[in-house]
Amino acid sequence: MSRTLLNLPAPAKINLFLHITGLRSDGYHELQTLFQFLDIGDSLSVEMTPHDPSIEVTPGLAGVAPENNLILRAAQCLQHRLGIRQGARIQLTKRLPMGGGLGGGSSDAATTLIALNRLWQTNLPLSELATLGLELGADVPVFVRGFAAWAEGVGEQLTPVQPPTPWYLVVLPGCEVSTASVFGHPDLPRATPPISLQDYVDGRGHNDCETLVRATHPEVDRGLAWLQRYGGGAMSGTGASLFCPFKRETDAKNALKALPAPMTGFVTRGHNRSPLHQYLQIETETL
């Protein structure tokens, strides 16, 4: 890797469960969830431009105004906060679906922060990058930190955990779910009692968004109904992506072959350390 160019993964995540435990006065939701990384995701080519302070992100995202692009916002946030006079050209290879609950935009933002922190030699610790990332979205800090985590607050209070790392069949039911619409819906449960990690291990975790999304998005309902033949699946985040764990890769791949159209999917492995951090050999910071 050169000193002016980095080609980096922006891995997906899944929420192994998601409880909404309250609604704050500022409109944000209190939650509990368990994040785990997947060995699949977007990728970014990030090149420093030492004599040009502009930030260029290509290609544009359909339906996303440039000023709302999390990659651009992440780069500008770091640049403006620290008074950086250098710029960057960033090329995105998009693999994760928009509105899929796999954290694509948040992961892209986190990879941008980590890449430019190196290329611009700002040398901020992960804790400070995570604080910047929280301004961009509640899921960004977990991607910056890079470890599977039990999360509370709005998702920024992270405790490292080591859940099992099975193979997953991830199902894309063929629709996009708006996170804002789910969290703004009057029928979303907002008072689930907090649980402990042991409660989750004992099987008390679920996704509070699932009933609502199944009712408003029949594609999600059909996908979850189909996964019942393999012991049941779950929805990641606010959807629309679904996942089902398997002990063996071959079993997950056989299930993928049986997936009925128009649904699509892929087989991937769970990771408790971000593939980005593994690639860059970033040491986990003590919280």
PDB file of C-alpha atoms in Angstrom:
ATOM      1  CA  MET A   1       0.000   0.000   0.000  1.00  0.00           C
ATOM      2  CA  SER A   2       1.349   3.438  -0.939  1.00  0.00           C
ATOM      3  CA  ARG A   3       1.387   6.395   1.409  1.00  0.00           C
ATOM      4  CA  THR A   4      -1.138   8.296  -0.717  1.00  0.00           C
ATOM      5  CA  LEU A   5      -3.598   5.549  -1.696  1.00  0.00           C
ATOM      6  CA  LEU A   6      -5.505   2.934   0.287  1.00  0.00           C
ATOM      7  CA  ASN A   7      -7.882   0.270  -1.047  1.00  0.00           C
ATOM      8  CA  LEU A   8      -9.966  -0.862   1.896  1.00  0.00           C
ATOM      9  CA  PRO A   9     -13.007  -2.970   2.784  1.00  0.00           C
ATOM     10  CA  ALA A  10     -16.115  -1.470   4.336  1.00  0.00           C
ATOM     11  CA  PRO A  11     -17.633  -4.589   5.910  1.00  0.00           C
ATOM     12  CA  ALA A  12     -21.301  -5.277   6.544  1.00  0.00           C
ATOM     13  CA  LYS A  13     -22.798  -5.848   9.976  1.00  0.00           C
ATOM     14  CA  ILE A  14     -25.831  -7.626  11.292  1.00  0.00           C
ATOM     15  CA  ASN A  15     -27.836  -6.939  14.428  1.00  0.00           C
ATOM     16  CA  LEU A  16     -28.226 -10.283  16.181  1.00  0.00           C
ATOM     17  CA  PHE A  17     -31.132  -8.714  18.089  1.00  0.00           C
ATOM     18  CA  LEU A  18     -32.570  -5.208  18.477  1.00  0.00           C
ATOM     19  CA  HIS A  19     -34.642  -3.938  21.403  1.00  0.00           C
ATOM     20  CA  ILE A  20     -36.037  -0.397  21.592  1.00  0.00           C
ATOM     21  CA  THR A  21     -35.992   0.454  25.289  1.00  0.00           C
ATOM     22  CA  GLY A  22     -37.092   4.086  25.262  1.00  0.00           C
ATOM     23  CA  LEU A  23     -37.505   7.389  23.426  1.00  0.00           C
ATOM     24  CA  ARG A  24     -35.365  10.345  24.479  1.00  0.00           C
ATOM     25  CA  SER A  25     -36.521  13.945  24.644  1.00  0.00           C
ATOM     26  CA  ASP A  26     -34.280  14.792  21.657  1.00  0.00           C
ATOM     27  CA  GLY A  27     -36.129  12.279  19.484  1.00  0.00           C
ATOM     28  CA  TYR A  28     -33.446   9.588  19.487  1.00  0.00           C
ATOM     29  CA  HIS A  29     -34.345   6.051  20.523  1.00  0.00           C
ATOM     30  CA  GLU A  30     -32.627   4.198  23.341  1.00  0.00           C
ATOM     31  CA  LEU A  31     -31.809   0.647  22.311  1.00  0.00           C
ATOM     32  CA  GLN A  32     -29.983  -2.556  23.026  1.00  0.00           C
ATOM     33  CA  THR A  33     -28.412  -4.591  20.252  1.00  0.00           C
ATOM     34  CA  LEU A  34     -25.561  -6.930  19.459  1.00  0.00           C
ATOM     35  CA  PHE A  35     -23.439  -6.076  16.429  1.00  0.00           C
ATOM     36  CA  GLN A  36     -21.413  -8.632  14.505  1.00  0.00           C
ATOM     37  CA  PHE A  37     -19.402  -8.112  11.317  1.00  0.00           C
ATOM     38  CA  LEU A  38     -19.609 -10.063   8.067  1.00  0.00           C
ATOM     39  CA  ASP A  39     -16.787 -10.875   5.646  1.00  0.00           C
ATOM     40  CA  ILE A  40     -18.593  -9.120   2.813  1.00  0.00           C
ATOM     41  CA  GLY A  41     -19.252  -5.458   2.127  1.00  0.00           C
ATOM     42  CA  ASP A  42     -18.474  -2.404   0.051  1.00  0.00           C
ATOM     43  CA  SER A  43     -14.929  -1.296  -0.741  1.00  0.00           C
ATOM     44  CA  LEU A  44     -13.307   2.116  -0.994  1.00  0.00           C
ATOM     45  CA  SER A  45     -10.305   3.414  -2.901  1.00  0.00           C
ATOM     46  CA  VAL A  46      -9.097   6.486  -1.008  1.00  0.00           C
ATOM     47  CA  GLU A  47      -6.393   8.691  -2.520  1.00  0.00           C
ATOM     48  CA  MET A  48      -4.932  11.726  -0.782  1.00  0.00           C
ATOM     49  CA  THR A  49      -4.555  14.902  -2.839  1.00  0.00           C
ATOM     50  CA  PRO A  50      -1.828  16.847  -1.023  1.00  0.00           C
ATOM     51  CA  HIS A  51      -2.173  20.099  -3.011  1.00  0.00           C
ATOM     52  CA  ASP A  52      -5.948  20.155  -3.562  1.00  0.00           C
ATOM     53  CA  PRO A  53      -8.286  20.479  -0.532  1.00  0.00           C
ATOM     54  CA  SER A  54     -11.409  19.342  -2.397  1.00  0.00           C
ATOM     55  CA  ILE A  55     -13.158  16.049  -1.604  1.00  0.00           C
ATOM     56  CA  GLU A  56     -14.374  14.057  -4.602  1.00  0.00           C
ATOM     57  CA  VAL A  57     -16.573  10.976  -4.164  1.00  0.00           C
ATOM     58  CA  THR A  58     -17.505   8.793  -7.118  1.00  0.00           C
ATOM     59  CA  PRO A  59     -19.831   7.411  -8.233  1.00  0.00           C
ATOM     60  CA  GLY A  60     -22.843   9.213  -6.860  1.00  0.00           C
ATOM     61  CA  LEU A  61     -25.568   7.192  -5.145  1.00  0.00           C
ATOM     62  CA  ALA A  62     -29.008   7.044  -6.737  1.00  0.00           C
ATOM     63  CA  GLY A  63     -31.519   8.976  -4.685  1.00  0.00           C
ATOM     64  CA  VAL A  64     -28.856  10.430  -2.340  1.00  0.00           C
ATOM     65  CA  ALA A  65     -27.984  14.110  -2.640  1.00  0.00           C
ATOM     66  CA  PRO A  66     -24.216  14.758  -2.530  1.00  0.00           C
ATOM     67  CA  GLU A  67     -24.529  16.672   0.737  1.00  0.00           C
ATOM     68  CA  ASN A  68     -26.200  13.604   2.327  1.00  0.00           C
ATOM     69  CA  ASN A  69     -23.545  11.139   1.150  1.00  0.00           C
ATOM     70  CA  LEU A  70     -21.986   9.757   4.349  1.00  0.00           C
ATOM     71  CA  ILE A  71     -18.598   9.272   2.689  1.00  0.00           C
ATOM     72  CA  LEU A  72     -18.405  12.943   1.746  1.00  0.00           C
ATOM     73  CA  ARG A  73     -19.745  14.036   5.119  1.00  0.00           C
ATOM     74  CA  ALA A  74     -17.194  11.862   6.962  1.00  0.00           C
ATOM     75  CA  ALA A  75     -14.282  13.282   4.974  1.00  0.00           C
ATOM     76  CA  GLN A  76     -15.462  16.859   5.418  1.00  0.00           C
ATOM     77  CA  CYS A  77     -16.117  16.344   9.119  1.00  0.00           C
ATOM     78  CA  LEU A  78     -12.534  15.200   9.751  1.00  0.00           C
ATOM     79  CA  GLN A  79     -11.096  17.838   7.416  1.00  0.00           C
ATOM     80  CA  HIS A  80     -12.984  20.775   8.919  1.00  0.00           C
ATOM     81  CA  ARG A  81     -12.628  19.669  12.546  1.00  0.00           C
ATOM     82  CA  LEU A  82      -8.846  19.519  12.312  1.00  0.00           C
ATOM     83  CA  GLY A  83      -8.251  22.232   9.726  1.00  0.00           C
ATOM     84  CA  ILE A  84      -6.748  19.838   7.191  1.00  0.00           C
ATOM     85  CA  ARG A  85      -5.592  21.513   3.980  1.00  0.00           C
ATOM     86  CA  GLN A  86      -5.248  18.291   2.008  1.00  0.00           C
ATOM     87  CA  GLY A  87      -8.072  16.672   0.083  1.00  0.00           C
ATOM     88  CA  ALA A  88      -9.037  13.263  -1.236  1.00  0.00           C
ATOM     89  CA  ARG A  89     -10.487  11.364  -4.159  1.00  0.00           C
ATOM     90  CA  ILE A  90     -12.668   8.486  -3.006  1.00  0.00           C
ATOM     91  CA  GLN A  91     -14.103   5.798  -5.259  1.00  0.00           C
ATOM     92  CA  LEU A  92     -16.827   3.544  -3.904  1.00  0.00           C
ATOM     93  CA  THR A  93     -17.534   0.016  -5.067  1.00  0.00           C
ATOM     94  CA  LYS A  94     -21.053  -0.579  -3.790  1.00  0.00           C
ATOM     95  CA  ARG A  95     -22.116  -4.135  -3.004  1.00  0.00           C
ATOM     96  CA  LEU A  96     -24.446  -3.771  -0.038  1.00  0.00           C
ATOM     97  CA  PRO A  97     -28.058  -2.825  -0.763  1.00  0.00           C
ATOM     98  CA  MET A  98     -29.422   0.567   0.225  1.00  0.00           C
ATOM     99  CA  GLY A  99     -31.954   0.295   3.049  1.00  0.00           C
ATOM    100  CA  GLY A 100     -30.843  -3.253   3.773  1.00  0.00           C
ATOM    101  CA  GLY A 101     -30.042  -3.018   7.471  1.00  0.00           C
ATOM    102  CA  LEU A 102     -26.444  -4.142   6.856  1.00  0.00           C
ATOM    103  CA  GLY A 103     -24.857  -0.812   7.726  1.00  0.00           C
ATOM    104  CA  GLY A 104     -23.441  -0.038   4.306  1.00  0.00           C
ATOM    105  CA  GLY A 105     -23.473   3.760   4.564  1.00  0.00           C
ATOM    106  CA  SER A 106     -22.220   3.750   8.159  1.00  0.00           C
ATOM    107  CA  SER A 107     -19.430   1.340   7.289  1.00  0.00           C
ATOM    108  CA  ASP A 108     -18.424   3.455   4.285  1.00  0.00           C
ATOM    109  CA  ALA A 109     -18.227   6.501   6.573  1.00  0.00           C
ATOM    110  CA  ALA A 110     -16.120   4.653   9.150  1.00  0.00           C
ATOM    111  CA  THR A 111     -13.713   3.350   6.515  1.00  0.00           C
ATOM    112  CA  THR A 112     -13.386   6.890   5.182  1.00  0.00           C
ATOM    113  CA  LEU A 113     -12.509   8.246   8.631  1.00  0.00           C
ATOM    114  CA  ILE A 114      -9.937   5.519   9.263  1.00  0.00           C
ATOM    115  CA  ALA A 115      -8.391   5.841   5.794  1.00  0.00           C
ATOM    116  CA  LEU A 116      -8.041   9.614   5.905  1.00  0.00           C
ATOM    117  CA  ASN A 117      -6.799   9.534   9.486  1.00  0.00           C
ATOM    118  CA  ARG A 118      -3.860   7.557   8.078  1.00  0.00           C
ATOM    119  CA  LEU A 119      -3.364   9.339   4.777  1.00  0.00           C
ATOM    120  CA  TRP A 120      -3.606  12.828   6.282  1.00  0.00           C
ATOM    121  CA  GLN A 121      -1.475  11.636   9.219  1.00  0.00           C
ATOM    122  CA  THR A 122      -3.866  13.133  11.770  1.00  0.00           C
ATOM    123  CA  ASN A 123      -3.241  10.129  14.033  1.00  0.00           C
ATOM    124  CA  LEU A 124      -6.438  10.423  16.065  1.00  0.00           C
ATOM    125  CA  PRO A 125      -7.138   7.444  18.336  1.00  0.00           C
ATOM    126  CA  LEU A 126     -10.125   5.277  17.474  1.00  0.00           C
ATOM    127  CA  SER A 127     -12.039   6.735  20.431  1.00  0.00           C
ATOM    128  CA  GLU A 128     -11.905  10.229  18.923  1.00  0.00           C
ATOM    129  CA  LEU A 129     -12.754   8.958  15.450  1.00  0.00           C
ATOM    130  CA  ALA A 130     -15.752   7.132  16.939  1.00  0.00           C
ATOM    131  CA  THR A 131     -16.929  10.365  18.580  1.00  0.00           C
ATOM    132  CA  LEU A 132     -16.736  12.109  15.199  1.00  0.00           C
ATOM    133  CA  GLY A 133     -18.524   9.163  13.616  1.00  0.00           C
ATOM    134  CA  LEU A 134     -21.443   9.435  16.037  1.00  0.00           C
ATOM    135  CA  GLU A 135     -22.242  12.828  14.488  1.00  0.00           C
ATOM    136  CA  LEU A 136     -22.786  10.999  11.186  1.00  0.00           C
ATOM    137  CA  GLY A 137     -24.927   8.134  12.480  1.00  0.00           C
ATOM    138  CA  ALA A 138     -25.507   5.888  15.480  1.00  0.00           C
ATOM    139  CA  ASP A 139     -23.972   2.836  13.747  1.00  0.00           C
ATOM    140  CA  VAL A 140     -20.727   4.527  12.681  1.00  0.00           C
ATOM    141  CA  PRO A 141     -18.870   4.112  16.024  1.00  0.00           C
ATOM    142  CA  VAL A 142     -19.071   0.304  16.002  1.00  0.00           C
ATOM    143  CA  PHE A 143     -17.434   0.220  12.563  1.00  0.00           C
ATOM    144  CA  VAL A 144     -14.721   2.610  13.754  1.00  0.00           C
ATOM    145  CA  ARG A 145     -14.070   0.594  16.911  1.00  0.00           C
ATOM    146  CA  GLY A 146     -13.962  -2.640  14.949  1.00  0.00           C
ATOM    147  CA  PHE A 147     -15.114  -5.244  17.465  1.00  0.00           C
ATOM    148  CA  ALA A 148     -18.349  -7.200  17.836  1.00  0.00           C
ATOM    149  CA  ALA A 149     -20.234  -5.333  20.510  1.00  0.00           C
ATOM    150  CA  TRP A 150     -23.114  -5.261  22.917  1.00  0.00           C
ATOM    151  CA  ALA A 151     -24.503  -1.768  22.304  1.00  0.00           C
ATOM    152  CA  GLU A 152     -26.713   0.488  24.385  1.00  0.00           C
ATOM    153  CA  GLY A 153     -27.677   4.164  24.445  1.00  0.00           C
ATOM    154  CA  VAL A 154     -28.381   5.135  20.831  1.00  0.00           C
ATOM    155  CA  GLY A 155     -25.909   2.432  19.819  1.00  0.00           C
ATOM    156  CA  GLU A 156     -22.725   4.242  20.823  1.00  0.00           C
ATOM    157  CA  GLN A 157     -22.148   2.619  24.244  1.00  0.00           C
ATOM    158  CA  LEU A 158     -20.125  -0.408  23.157  1.00  0.00           C
ATOM    159  CA  THR A 159     -18.952  -3.419  25.141  1.00  0.00           C
ATOM    160  CA  PRO A 160     -16.768  -6.003  23.335  1.00  0.00           C
ATOM    161  CA  VAL A 161     -18.329  -9.472  23.112  1.00  0.00           C
ATOM    162  CA  GLN A 162     -17.453 -12.767  21.466  1.00  0.00           C
ATOM    163  CA  PRO A 163     -20.653 -14.344  20.075  1.00  0.00           C
ATOM    164  CA  PRO A 164     -20.440 -17.518  17.976  1.00  0.00           C
ATOM    165  CA  THR A 165     -19.256 -16.966  14.385  1.00  0.00           C
ATOM    166  CA  PRO A 166     -21.417 -19.247  12.241  1.00  0.00           C
ATOM    167  CA  TRP A 167     -21.961 -19.167   8.518  1.00  0.00           C
ATOM    168  CA  TYR A 168     -24.925 -17.023   7.557  1.00  0.00           C
ATOM    169  CA  LEU A 169     -27.322 -17.113   4.678  1.00  0.00           C
ATOM    170  CA  VAL A 170     -28.233 -13.467   4.121  1.00  0.00           C
ATOM    171  CA  VAL A 171     -31.452 -13.011   2.180  1.00  0.00           C
ATOM    172  CA  LEU A 172     -32.271  -9.847   0.250  1.00  0.00           C
ATOM    173  CA  PRO A 173     -36.060  -9.885  -0.159  1.00  0.00           C
ATOM    174  CA  GLY A 174     -36.086  -7.276  -2.922  1.00  0.00           C
ATOM    175  CA  CYS A 175     -37.255  -4.135  -1.163  1.00  0.00           C
ATOM    176  CA  GLU A 176     -35.766  -1.148   0.643  1.00  0.00           C
ATOM    177  CA  VAL A 177     -36.769  -0.177   4.164  1.00  0.00           C
ATOM    178  CA  SER A 178     -36.394   3.408   5.385  1.00  0.00           C
ATOM    179  CA  THR A 179     -34.833   3.510   8.840  1.00  0.00           C
ATOM    180  CA  ALA A 180     -36.390   6.917   9.459  1.00  0.00           C
ATOM    181  CA  SER A 181     -39.844   5.601   8.570  1.00  0.00           C
ATOM    182  CA  VAL A 182     -39.502   2.654  10.948  1.00  0.00           C
ATOM    183  CA  PHE A 183     -38.272   4.737  13.880  1.00  0.00           C
ATOM    184  CA  GLY A 184     -40.931   7.350  13.183  1.00  0.00           C
ATOM    185  CA  HIS A 185     -43.834   4.882  12.974  1.00  0.00           C
ATOM    186  CA  PRO A 186     -46.397   5.110  15.794  1.00  0.00           C
ATOM    187  CA  ASP A 187     -46.681   1.305  16.033  1.00  0.00           C
ATOM    188  CA  LEU A 188     -42.997   0.722  16.793  1.00  0.00           C
ATOM    189  CA  PRO A 189     -42.536  -0.733  20.312  1.00  0.00           C
ATOM    190  CA  ARG A 190     -40.589   1.734  22.440  1.00  0.00           C
ATOM    191  CA  ALA A 191     -40.638   0.314  25.960  1.00  0.00           C
ATOM    192  CA  THR A 192     -39.002  -3.122  25.835  1.00  0.00           C
ATOM    193  CA  PRO A 193     -37.430  -3.829  29.253  1.00  0.00           C
ATOM    194  CA  PRO A 194     -33.621  -3.927  29.140  1.00  0.00           C
ATOM    195  CA  ILE A 195     -32.007  -7.355  29.218  1.00  0.00           C
ATOM    196  CA  SER A 196     -28.571  -8.635  30.147  1.00  0.00           C
ATOM    197  CA  LEU A 197     -26.096 -10.441  27.933  1.00  0.00           C
ATOM    198  CA  GLN A 198     -26.973 -13.648  29.759  1.00  0.00           C
ATOM    199  CA  ASP A 199     -30.650 -13.046  28.966  1.00  0.00           C
ATOM    200  CA  TYR A 200     -29.696 -12.858  25.298  1.00  0.00           C
ATOM    201  CA  VAL A 201     -27.664 -16.070  25.537  1.00  0.00           C
ATOM    202  CA  ASP A 202     -30.722 -17.692  27.128  1.00  0.00           C
ATOM    203  CA  GLY A 203     -32.795 -16.786  24.071  1.00  0.00           C
ATOM    204  CA  ARG A 204     -34.621 -13.628  25.162  1.00  0.00           C
ATOM    205  CA  GLY A 205     -33.454 -11.410  22.298  1.00  0.00           C
ATOM    206  CA  HIS A 206     -35.644 -10.435  19.338  1.00  0.00           C
ATOM    207  CA  ASN A 207     -36.028  -7.563  16.875  1.00  0.00           C
ATOM    208  CA  ASP A 208     -38.601  -4.982  17.933  1.00  0.00           C
ATOM    209  CA  CYS A 209     -38.824  -3.676  14.359  1.00  0.00           C
ATOM    210  CA  GLU A 210     -39.680  -7.009  12.787  1.00  0.00           C
ATOM    211  CA  THR A 211     -43.474  -7.117  13.311  1.00  0.00           C
ATOM    212  CA  LEU A 212     -43.899  -3.601  11.940  1.00  0.00           C
ATOM    213  CA  VAL A 213     -41.670  -4.184   8.910  1.00  0.00           C
ATOM    214  CA  ARG A 214     -43.359  -7.508   8.135  1.00  0.00           C
ATOM    215  CA  ALA A 215     -46.715  -5.718   8.127  1.00  0.00           C
ATOM    216  CA  THR A 216     -45.568  -2.878   5.869  1.00  0.00           C
ATOM    217  CA  HIS A 217     -43.243  -4.835   3.554  1.00  0.00           C
ATOM    218  CA  PRO A 218     -44.738  -8.139   2.352  1.00  0.00           C
ATOM    219  CA  GLU A 219     -41.414  -9.114   0.755  1.00  0.00           C
ATOM    220  CA  VAL A 220     -39.817  -9.227   4.212  1.00  0.00           C
ATOM    221  CA  ASP A 221     -42.726 -11.271   5.535  1.00  0.00           C
ATOM    222  CA  ARG A 222     -42.360 -13.812   2.724  1.00  0.00           C
ATOM    223  CA  GLY A 223     -38.613 -14.071   3.263  1.00  0.00           C
ATOM    224  CA  LEU A 224     -38.916 -14.728   6.984  1.00  0.00           C
ATOM    225  CA  ALA A 225     -41.677 -17.253   6.390  1.00  0.00           C
ATOM    226  CA  TRP A 226     -39.436 -19.106   3.919  1.00  0.00           C
ATOM    227  CA  LEU A 227     -36.514 -19.178   6.370  1.00  0.00           C
ATOM    228  CA  GLN A 228     -38.669 -21.038   8.882  1.00  0.00           C
ATOM    229  CA  ARG A 229     -37.788 -24.266   7.064  1.00  0.00           C
ATOM    230  CA  TYR A 230     -34.213 -23.803   8.278  1.00  0.00           C
ATOM    231  CA  GLY A 231     -35.143 -23.193  11.884  1.00  0.00           C
ATOM    232  CA  GLY A 232     -36.106 -19.560  11.532  1.00  0.00           C
ATOM    233  CA  GLY A 233     -34.383 -16.393  10.455  1.00  0.00           C
ATOM    234  CA  ALA A 234     -34.175 -12.849  11.726  1.00  0.00           C
ATOM    235  CA  MET A 235     -34.143  -9.329  10.334  1.00  0.00           C
ATOM    236  CA  SER A 236     -31.026  -7.175  10.652  1.00  0.00           C
ATOM    237  CA  GLY A 237     -31.638  -3.728  12.105  1.00  0.00           C
ATOM    238  CA  THR A 238     -34.678  -2.062  10.587  1.00  0.00           C
ATOM    239  CA  GLY A 239     -34.459  -4.360   7.540  1.00  0.00           C
ATOM    240  CA  ALA A 240     -34.813  -5.320   4.847  1.00  0.00           C
ATOM    241  CA  SER A 241     -32.010  -7.913   4.938  1.00  0.00           C
ATOM    242  CA  LEU A 242     -32.663 -11.212   6.681  1.00  0.00           C
ATOM    243  CA  PHE A 243     -30.214 -13.759   8.025  1.00  0.00           C
ATOM    244  CA  CYS A 244     -30.152 -17.352   9.196  1.00  0.00           C
ATOM    245  CA  PRO A 245     -27.145 -19.038  10.898  1.00  0.00           C
ATOM    246  CA  PHE A 246     -25.716 -22.386   9.806  1.00  0.00           C
ATOM    247  CA  LYS A 247     -22.989 -24.489  11.381  1.00  0.00           C
ATOM    248  CA  ARG A 248     -21.622 -25.571   7.995  1.00  0.00           C
ATOM    249  CA  GLU A 249     -20.913 -23.509   4.904  1.00  0.00           C
ATOM    250  CA  THR A 250     -22.230 -26.259   2.650  1.00  0.00           C
ATOM    251  CA  ASP A 251     -25.629 -26.198   4.380  1.00  0.00           C
ATOM    252  CA  ALA A 252     -25.863 -22.420   3.959  1.00  0.00           C
ATOM    253  CA  LYS A 253     -24.932 -22.708   0.284  1.00  0.00           C
ATOM    254  CA  ASN A 254     -27.543 -25.427  -0.277  1.00  0.00           C
ATOM    255  CA  ALA A 255     -30.168 -23.169   1.271  1.00  0.00           C
ATOM    256  CA  LEU A 256     -29.053 -20.337  -1.009  1.00  0.00           C
ATOM    257  CA  LYS A 257     -29.562 -22.585  -4.047  1.00  0.00           C
ATOM    258  CA  ALA A 258     -33.137 -23.238  -2.901  1.00  0.00           C
ATOM    259  CA  LEU A 259     -33.947 -19.546  -2.431  1.00  0.00           C
ATOM    260  CA  PRO A 260     -37.024 -18.722  -4.504  1.00  0.00           C
ATOM    261  CA  ALA A 261     -37.013 -15.828  -6.965  1.00  0.00           C
ATOM    262  CA  PRO A 262     -37.189 -12.872  -6.900  1.00  0.00           C
ATOM    263  CA  MET A 263     -35.311 -13.037  -3.592  1.00  0.00           C
ATOM    264  CA  THR A 264     -31.515 -13.066  -3.799  1.00  0.00           C
ATOM    265  CA  GLY A 265     -28.829 -13.610  -1.209  1.00  0.00           C
ATOM    266  CA  PHE A 266     -25.309 -14.648  -0.335  1.00  0.00           C
ATOM    267  CA  VAL A 267     -23.403 -16.814   2.126  1.00  0.00           C
ATOM    268  CA  THR A 268     -20.930 -15.175   4.491  1.00  0.00           C
ATOM    269  CA  ARG A 269     -19.118 -15.781   7.764  1.00  0.00           C
ATOM    270  CA  GLY A 270     -19.600 -13.873  10.994  1.00  0.00           C
ATOM    271  CA  HIS A 271     -16.581 -12.040  12.433  1.00  0.00           C
ATOM    272  CA  ASN A 272     -15.977 -10.619  15.888  1.00  0.00           C
ATOM    273  CA  ARG A 273     -13.199  -8.371  14.602  1.00  0.00           C
ATOM    274  CA  SER A 274     -13.842  -6.106  11.642  1.00  0.00           C
ATOM    275  CA  PRO A 275     -12.266  -7.274   8.365  1.00  0.00           C
ATOM    276  CA  LEU A 276     -11.110  -3.651   7.932  1.00  0.00           C
ATOM    277  CA  HIS A 277      -9.208  -3.737  11.207  1.00  0.00           C
ATOM    278  CA  GLN A 278      -7.800  -7.166  10.393  1.00  0.00           C
ATOM    279  CA  TYR A 279      -6.575  -5.870   7.023  1.00  0.00           C
ATOM    280  CA  LEU A 280      -4.917  -2.792   8.517  1.00  0.00           C
ATOM    281  CA  GLN A 281      -3.779  -4.696  11.623  1.00  0.00           C
ATOM    282  CA  ILE A 282      -5.358  -2.090  13.878  1.00  0.00           C
ATOM    283  CA  GLU A 283      -5.053  -2.942  17.551  1.00  0.00           C
ATOM    284  CA  THR A 284      -8.262  -2.800  19.588  1.00  0.00           C
ATOM    285  CA  GLU A 285      -8.249   0.105  22.040  1.00  0.00           C
ATOM    286  CA  THR A 286      -9.160  -0.509  25.668  1.00  0.00           C
ATOM    287  CA  LEU A 287     -12.471   1.137  26.510  1.00  0.00           C
TER     288      LEU A 287
END
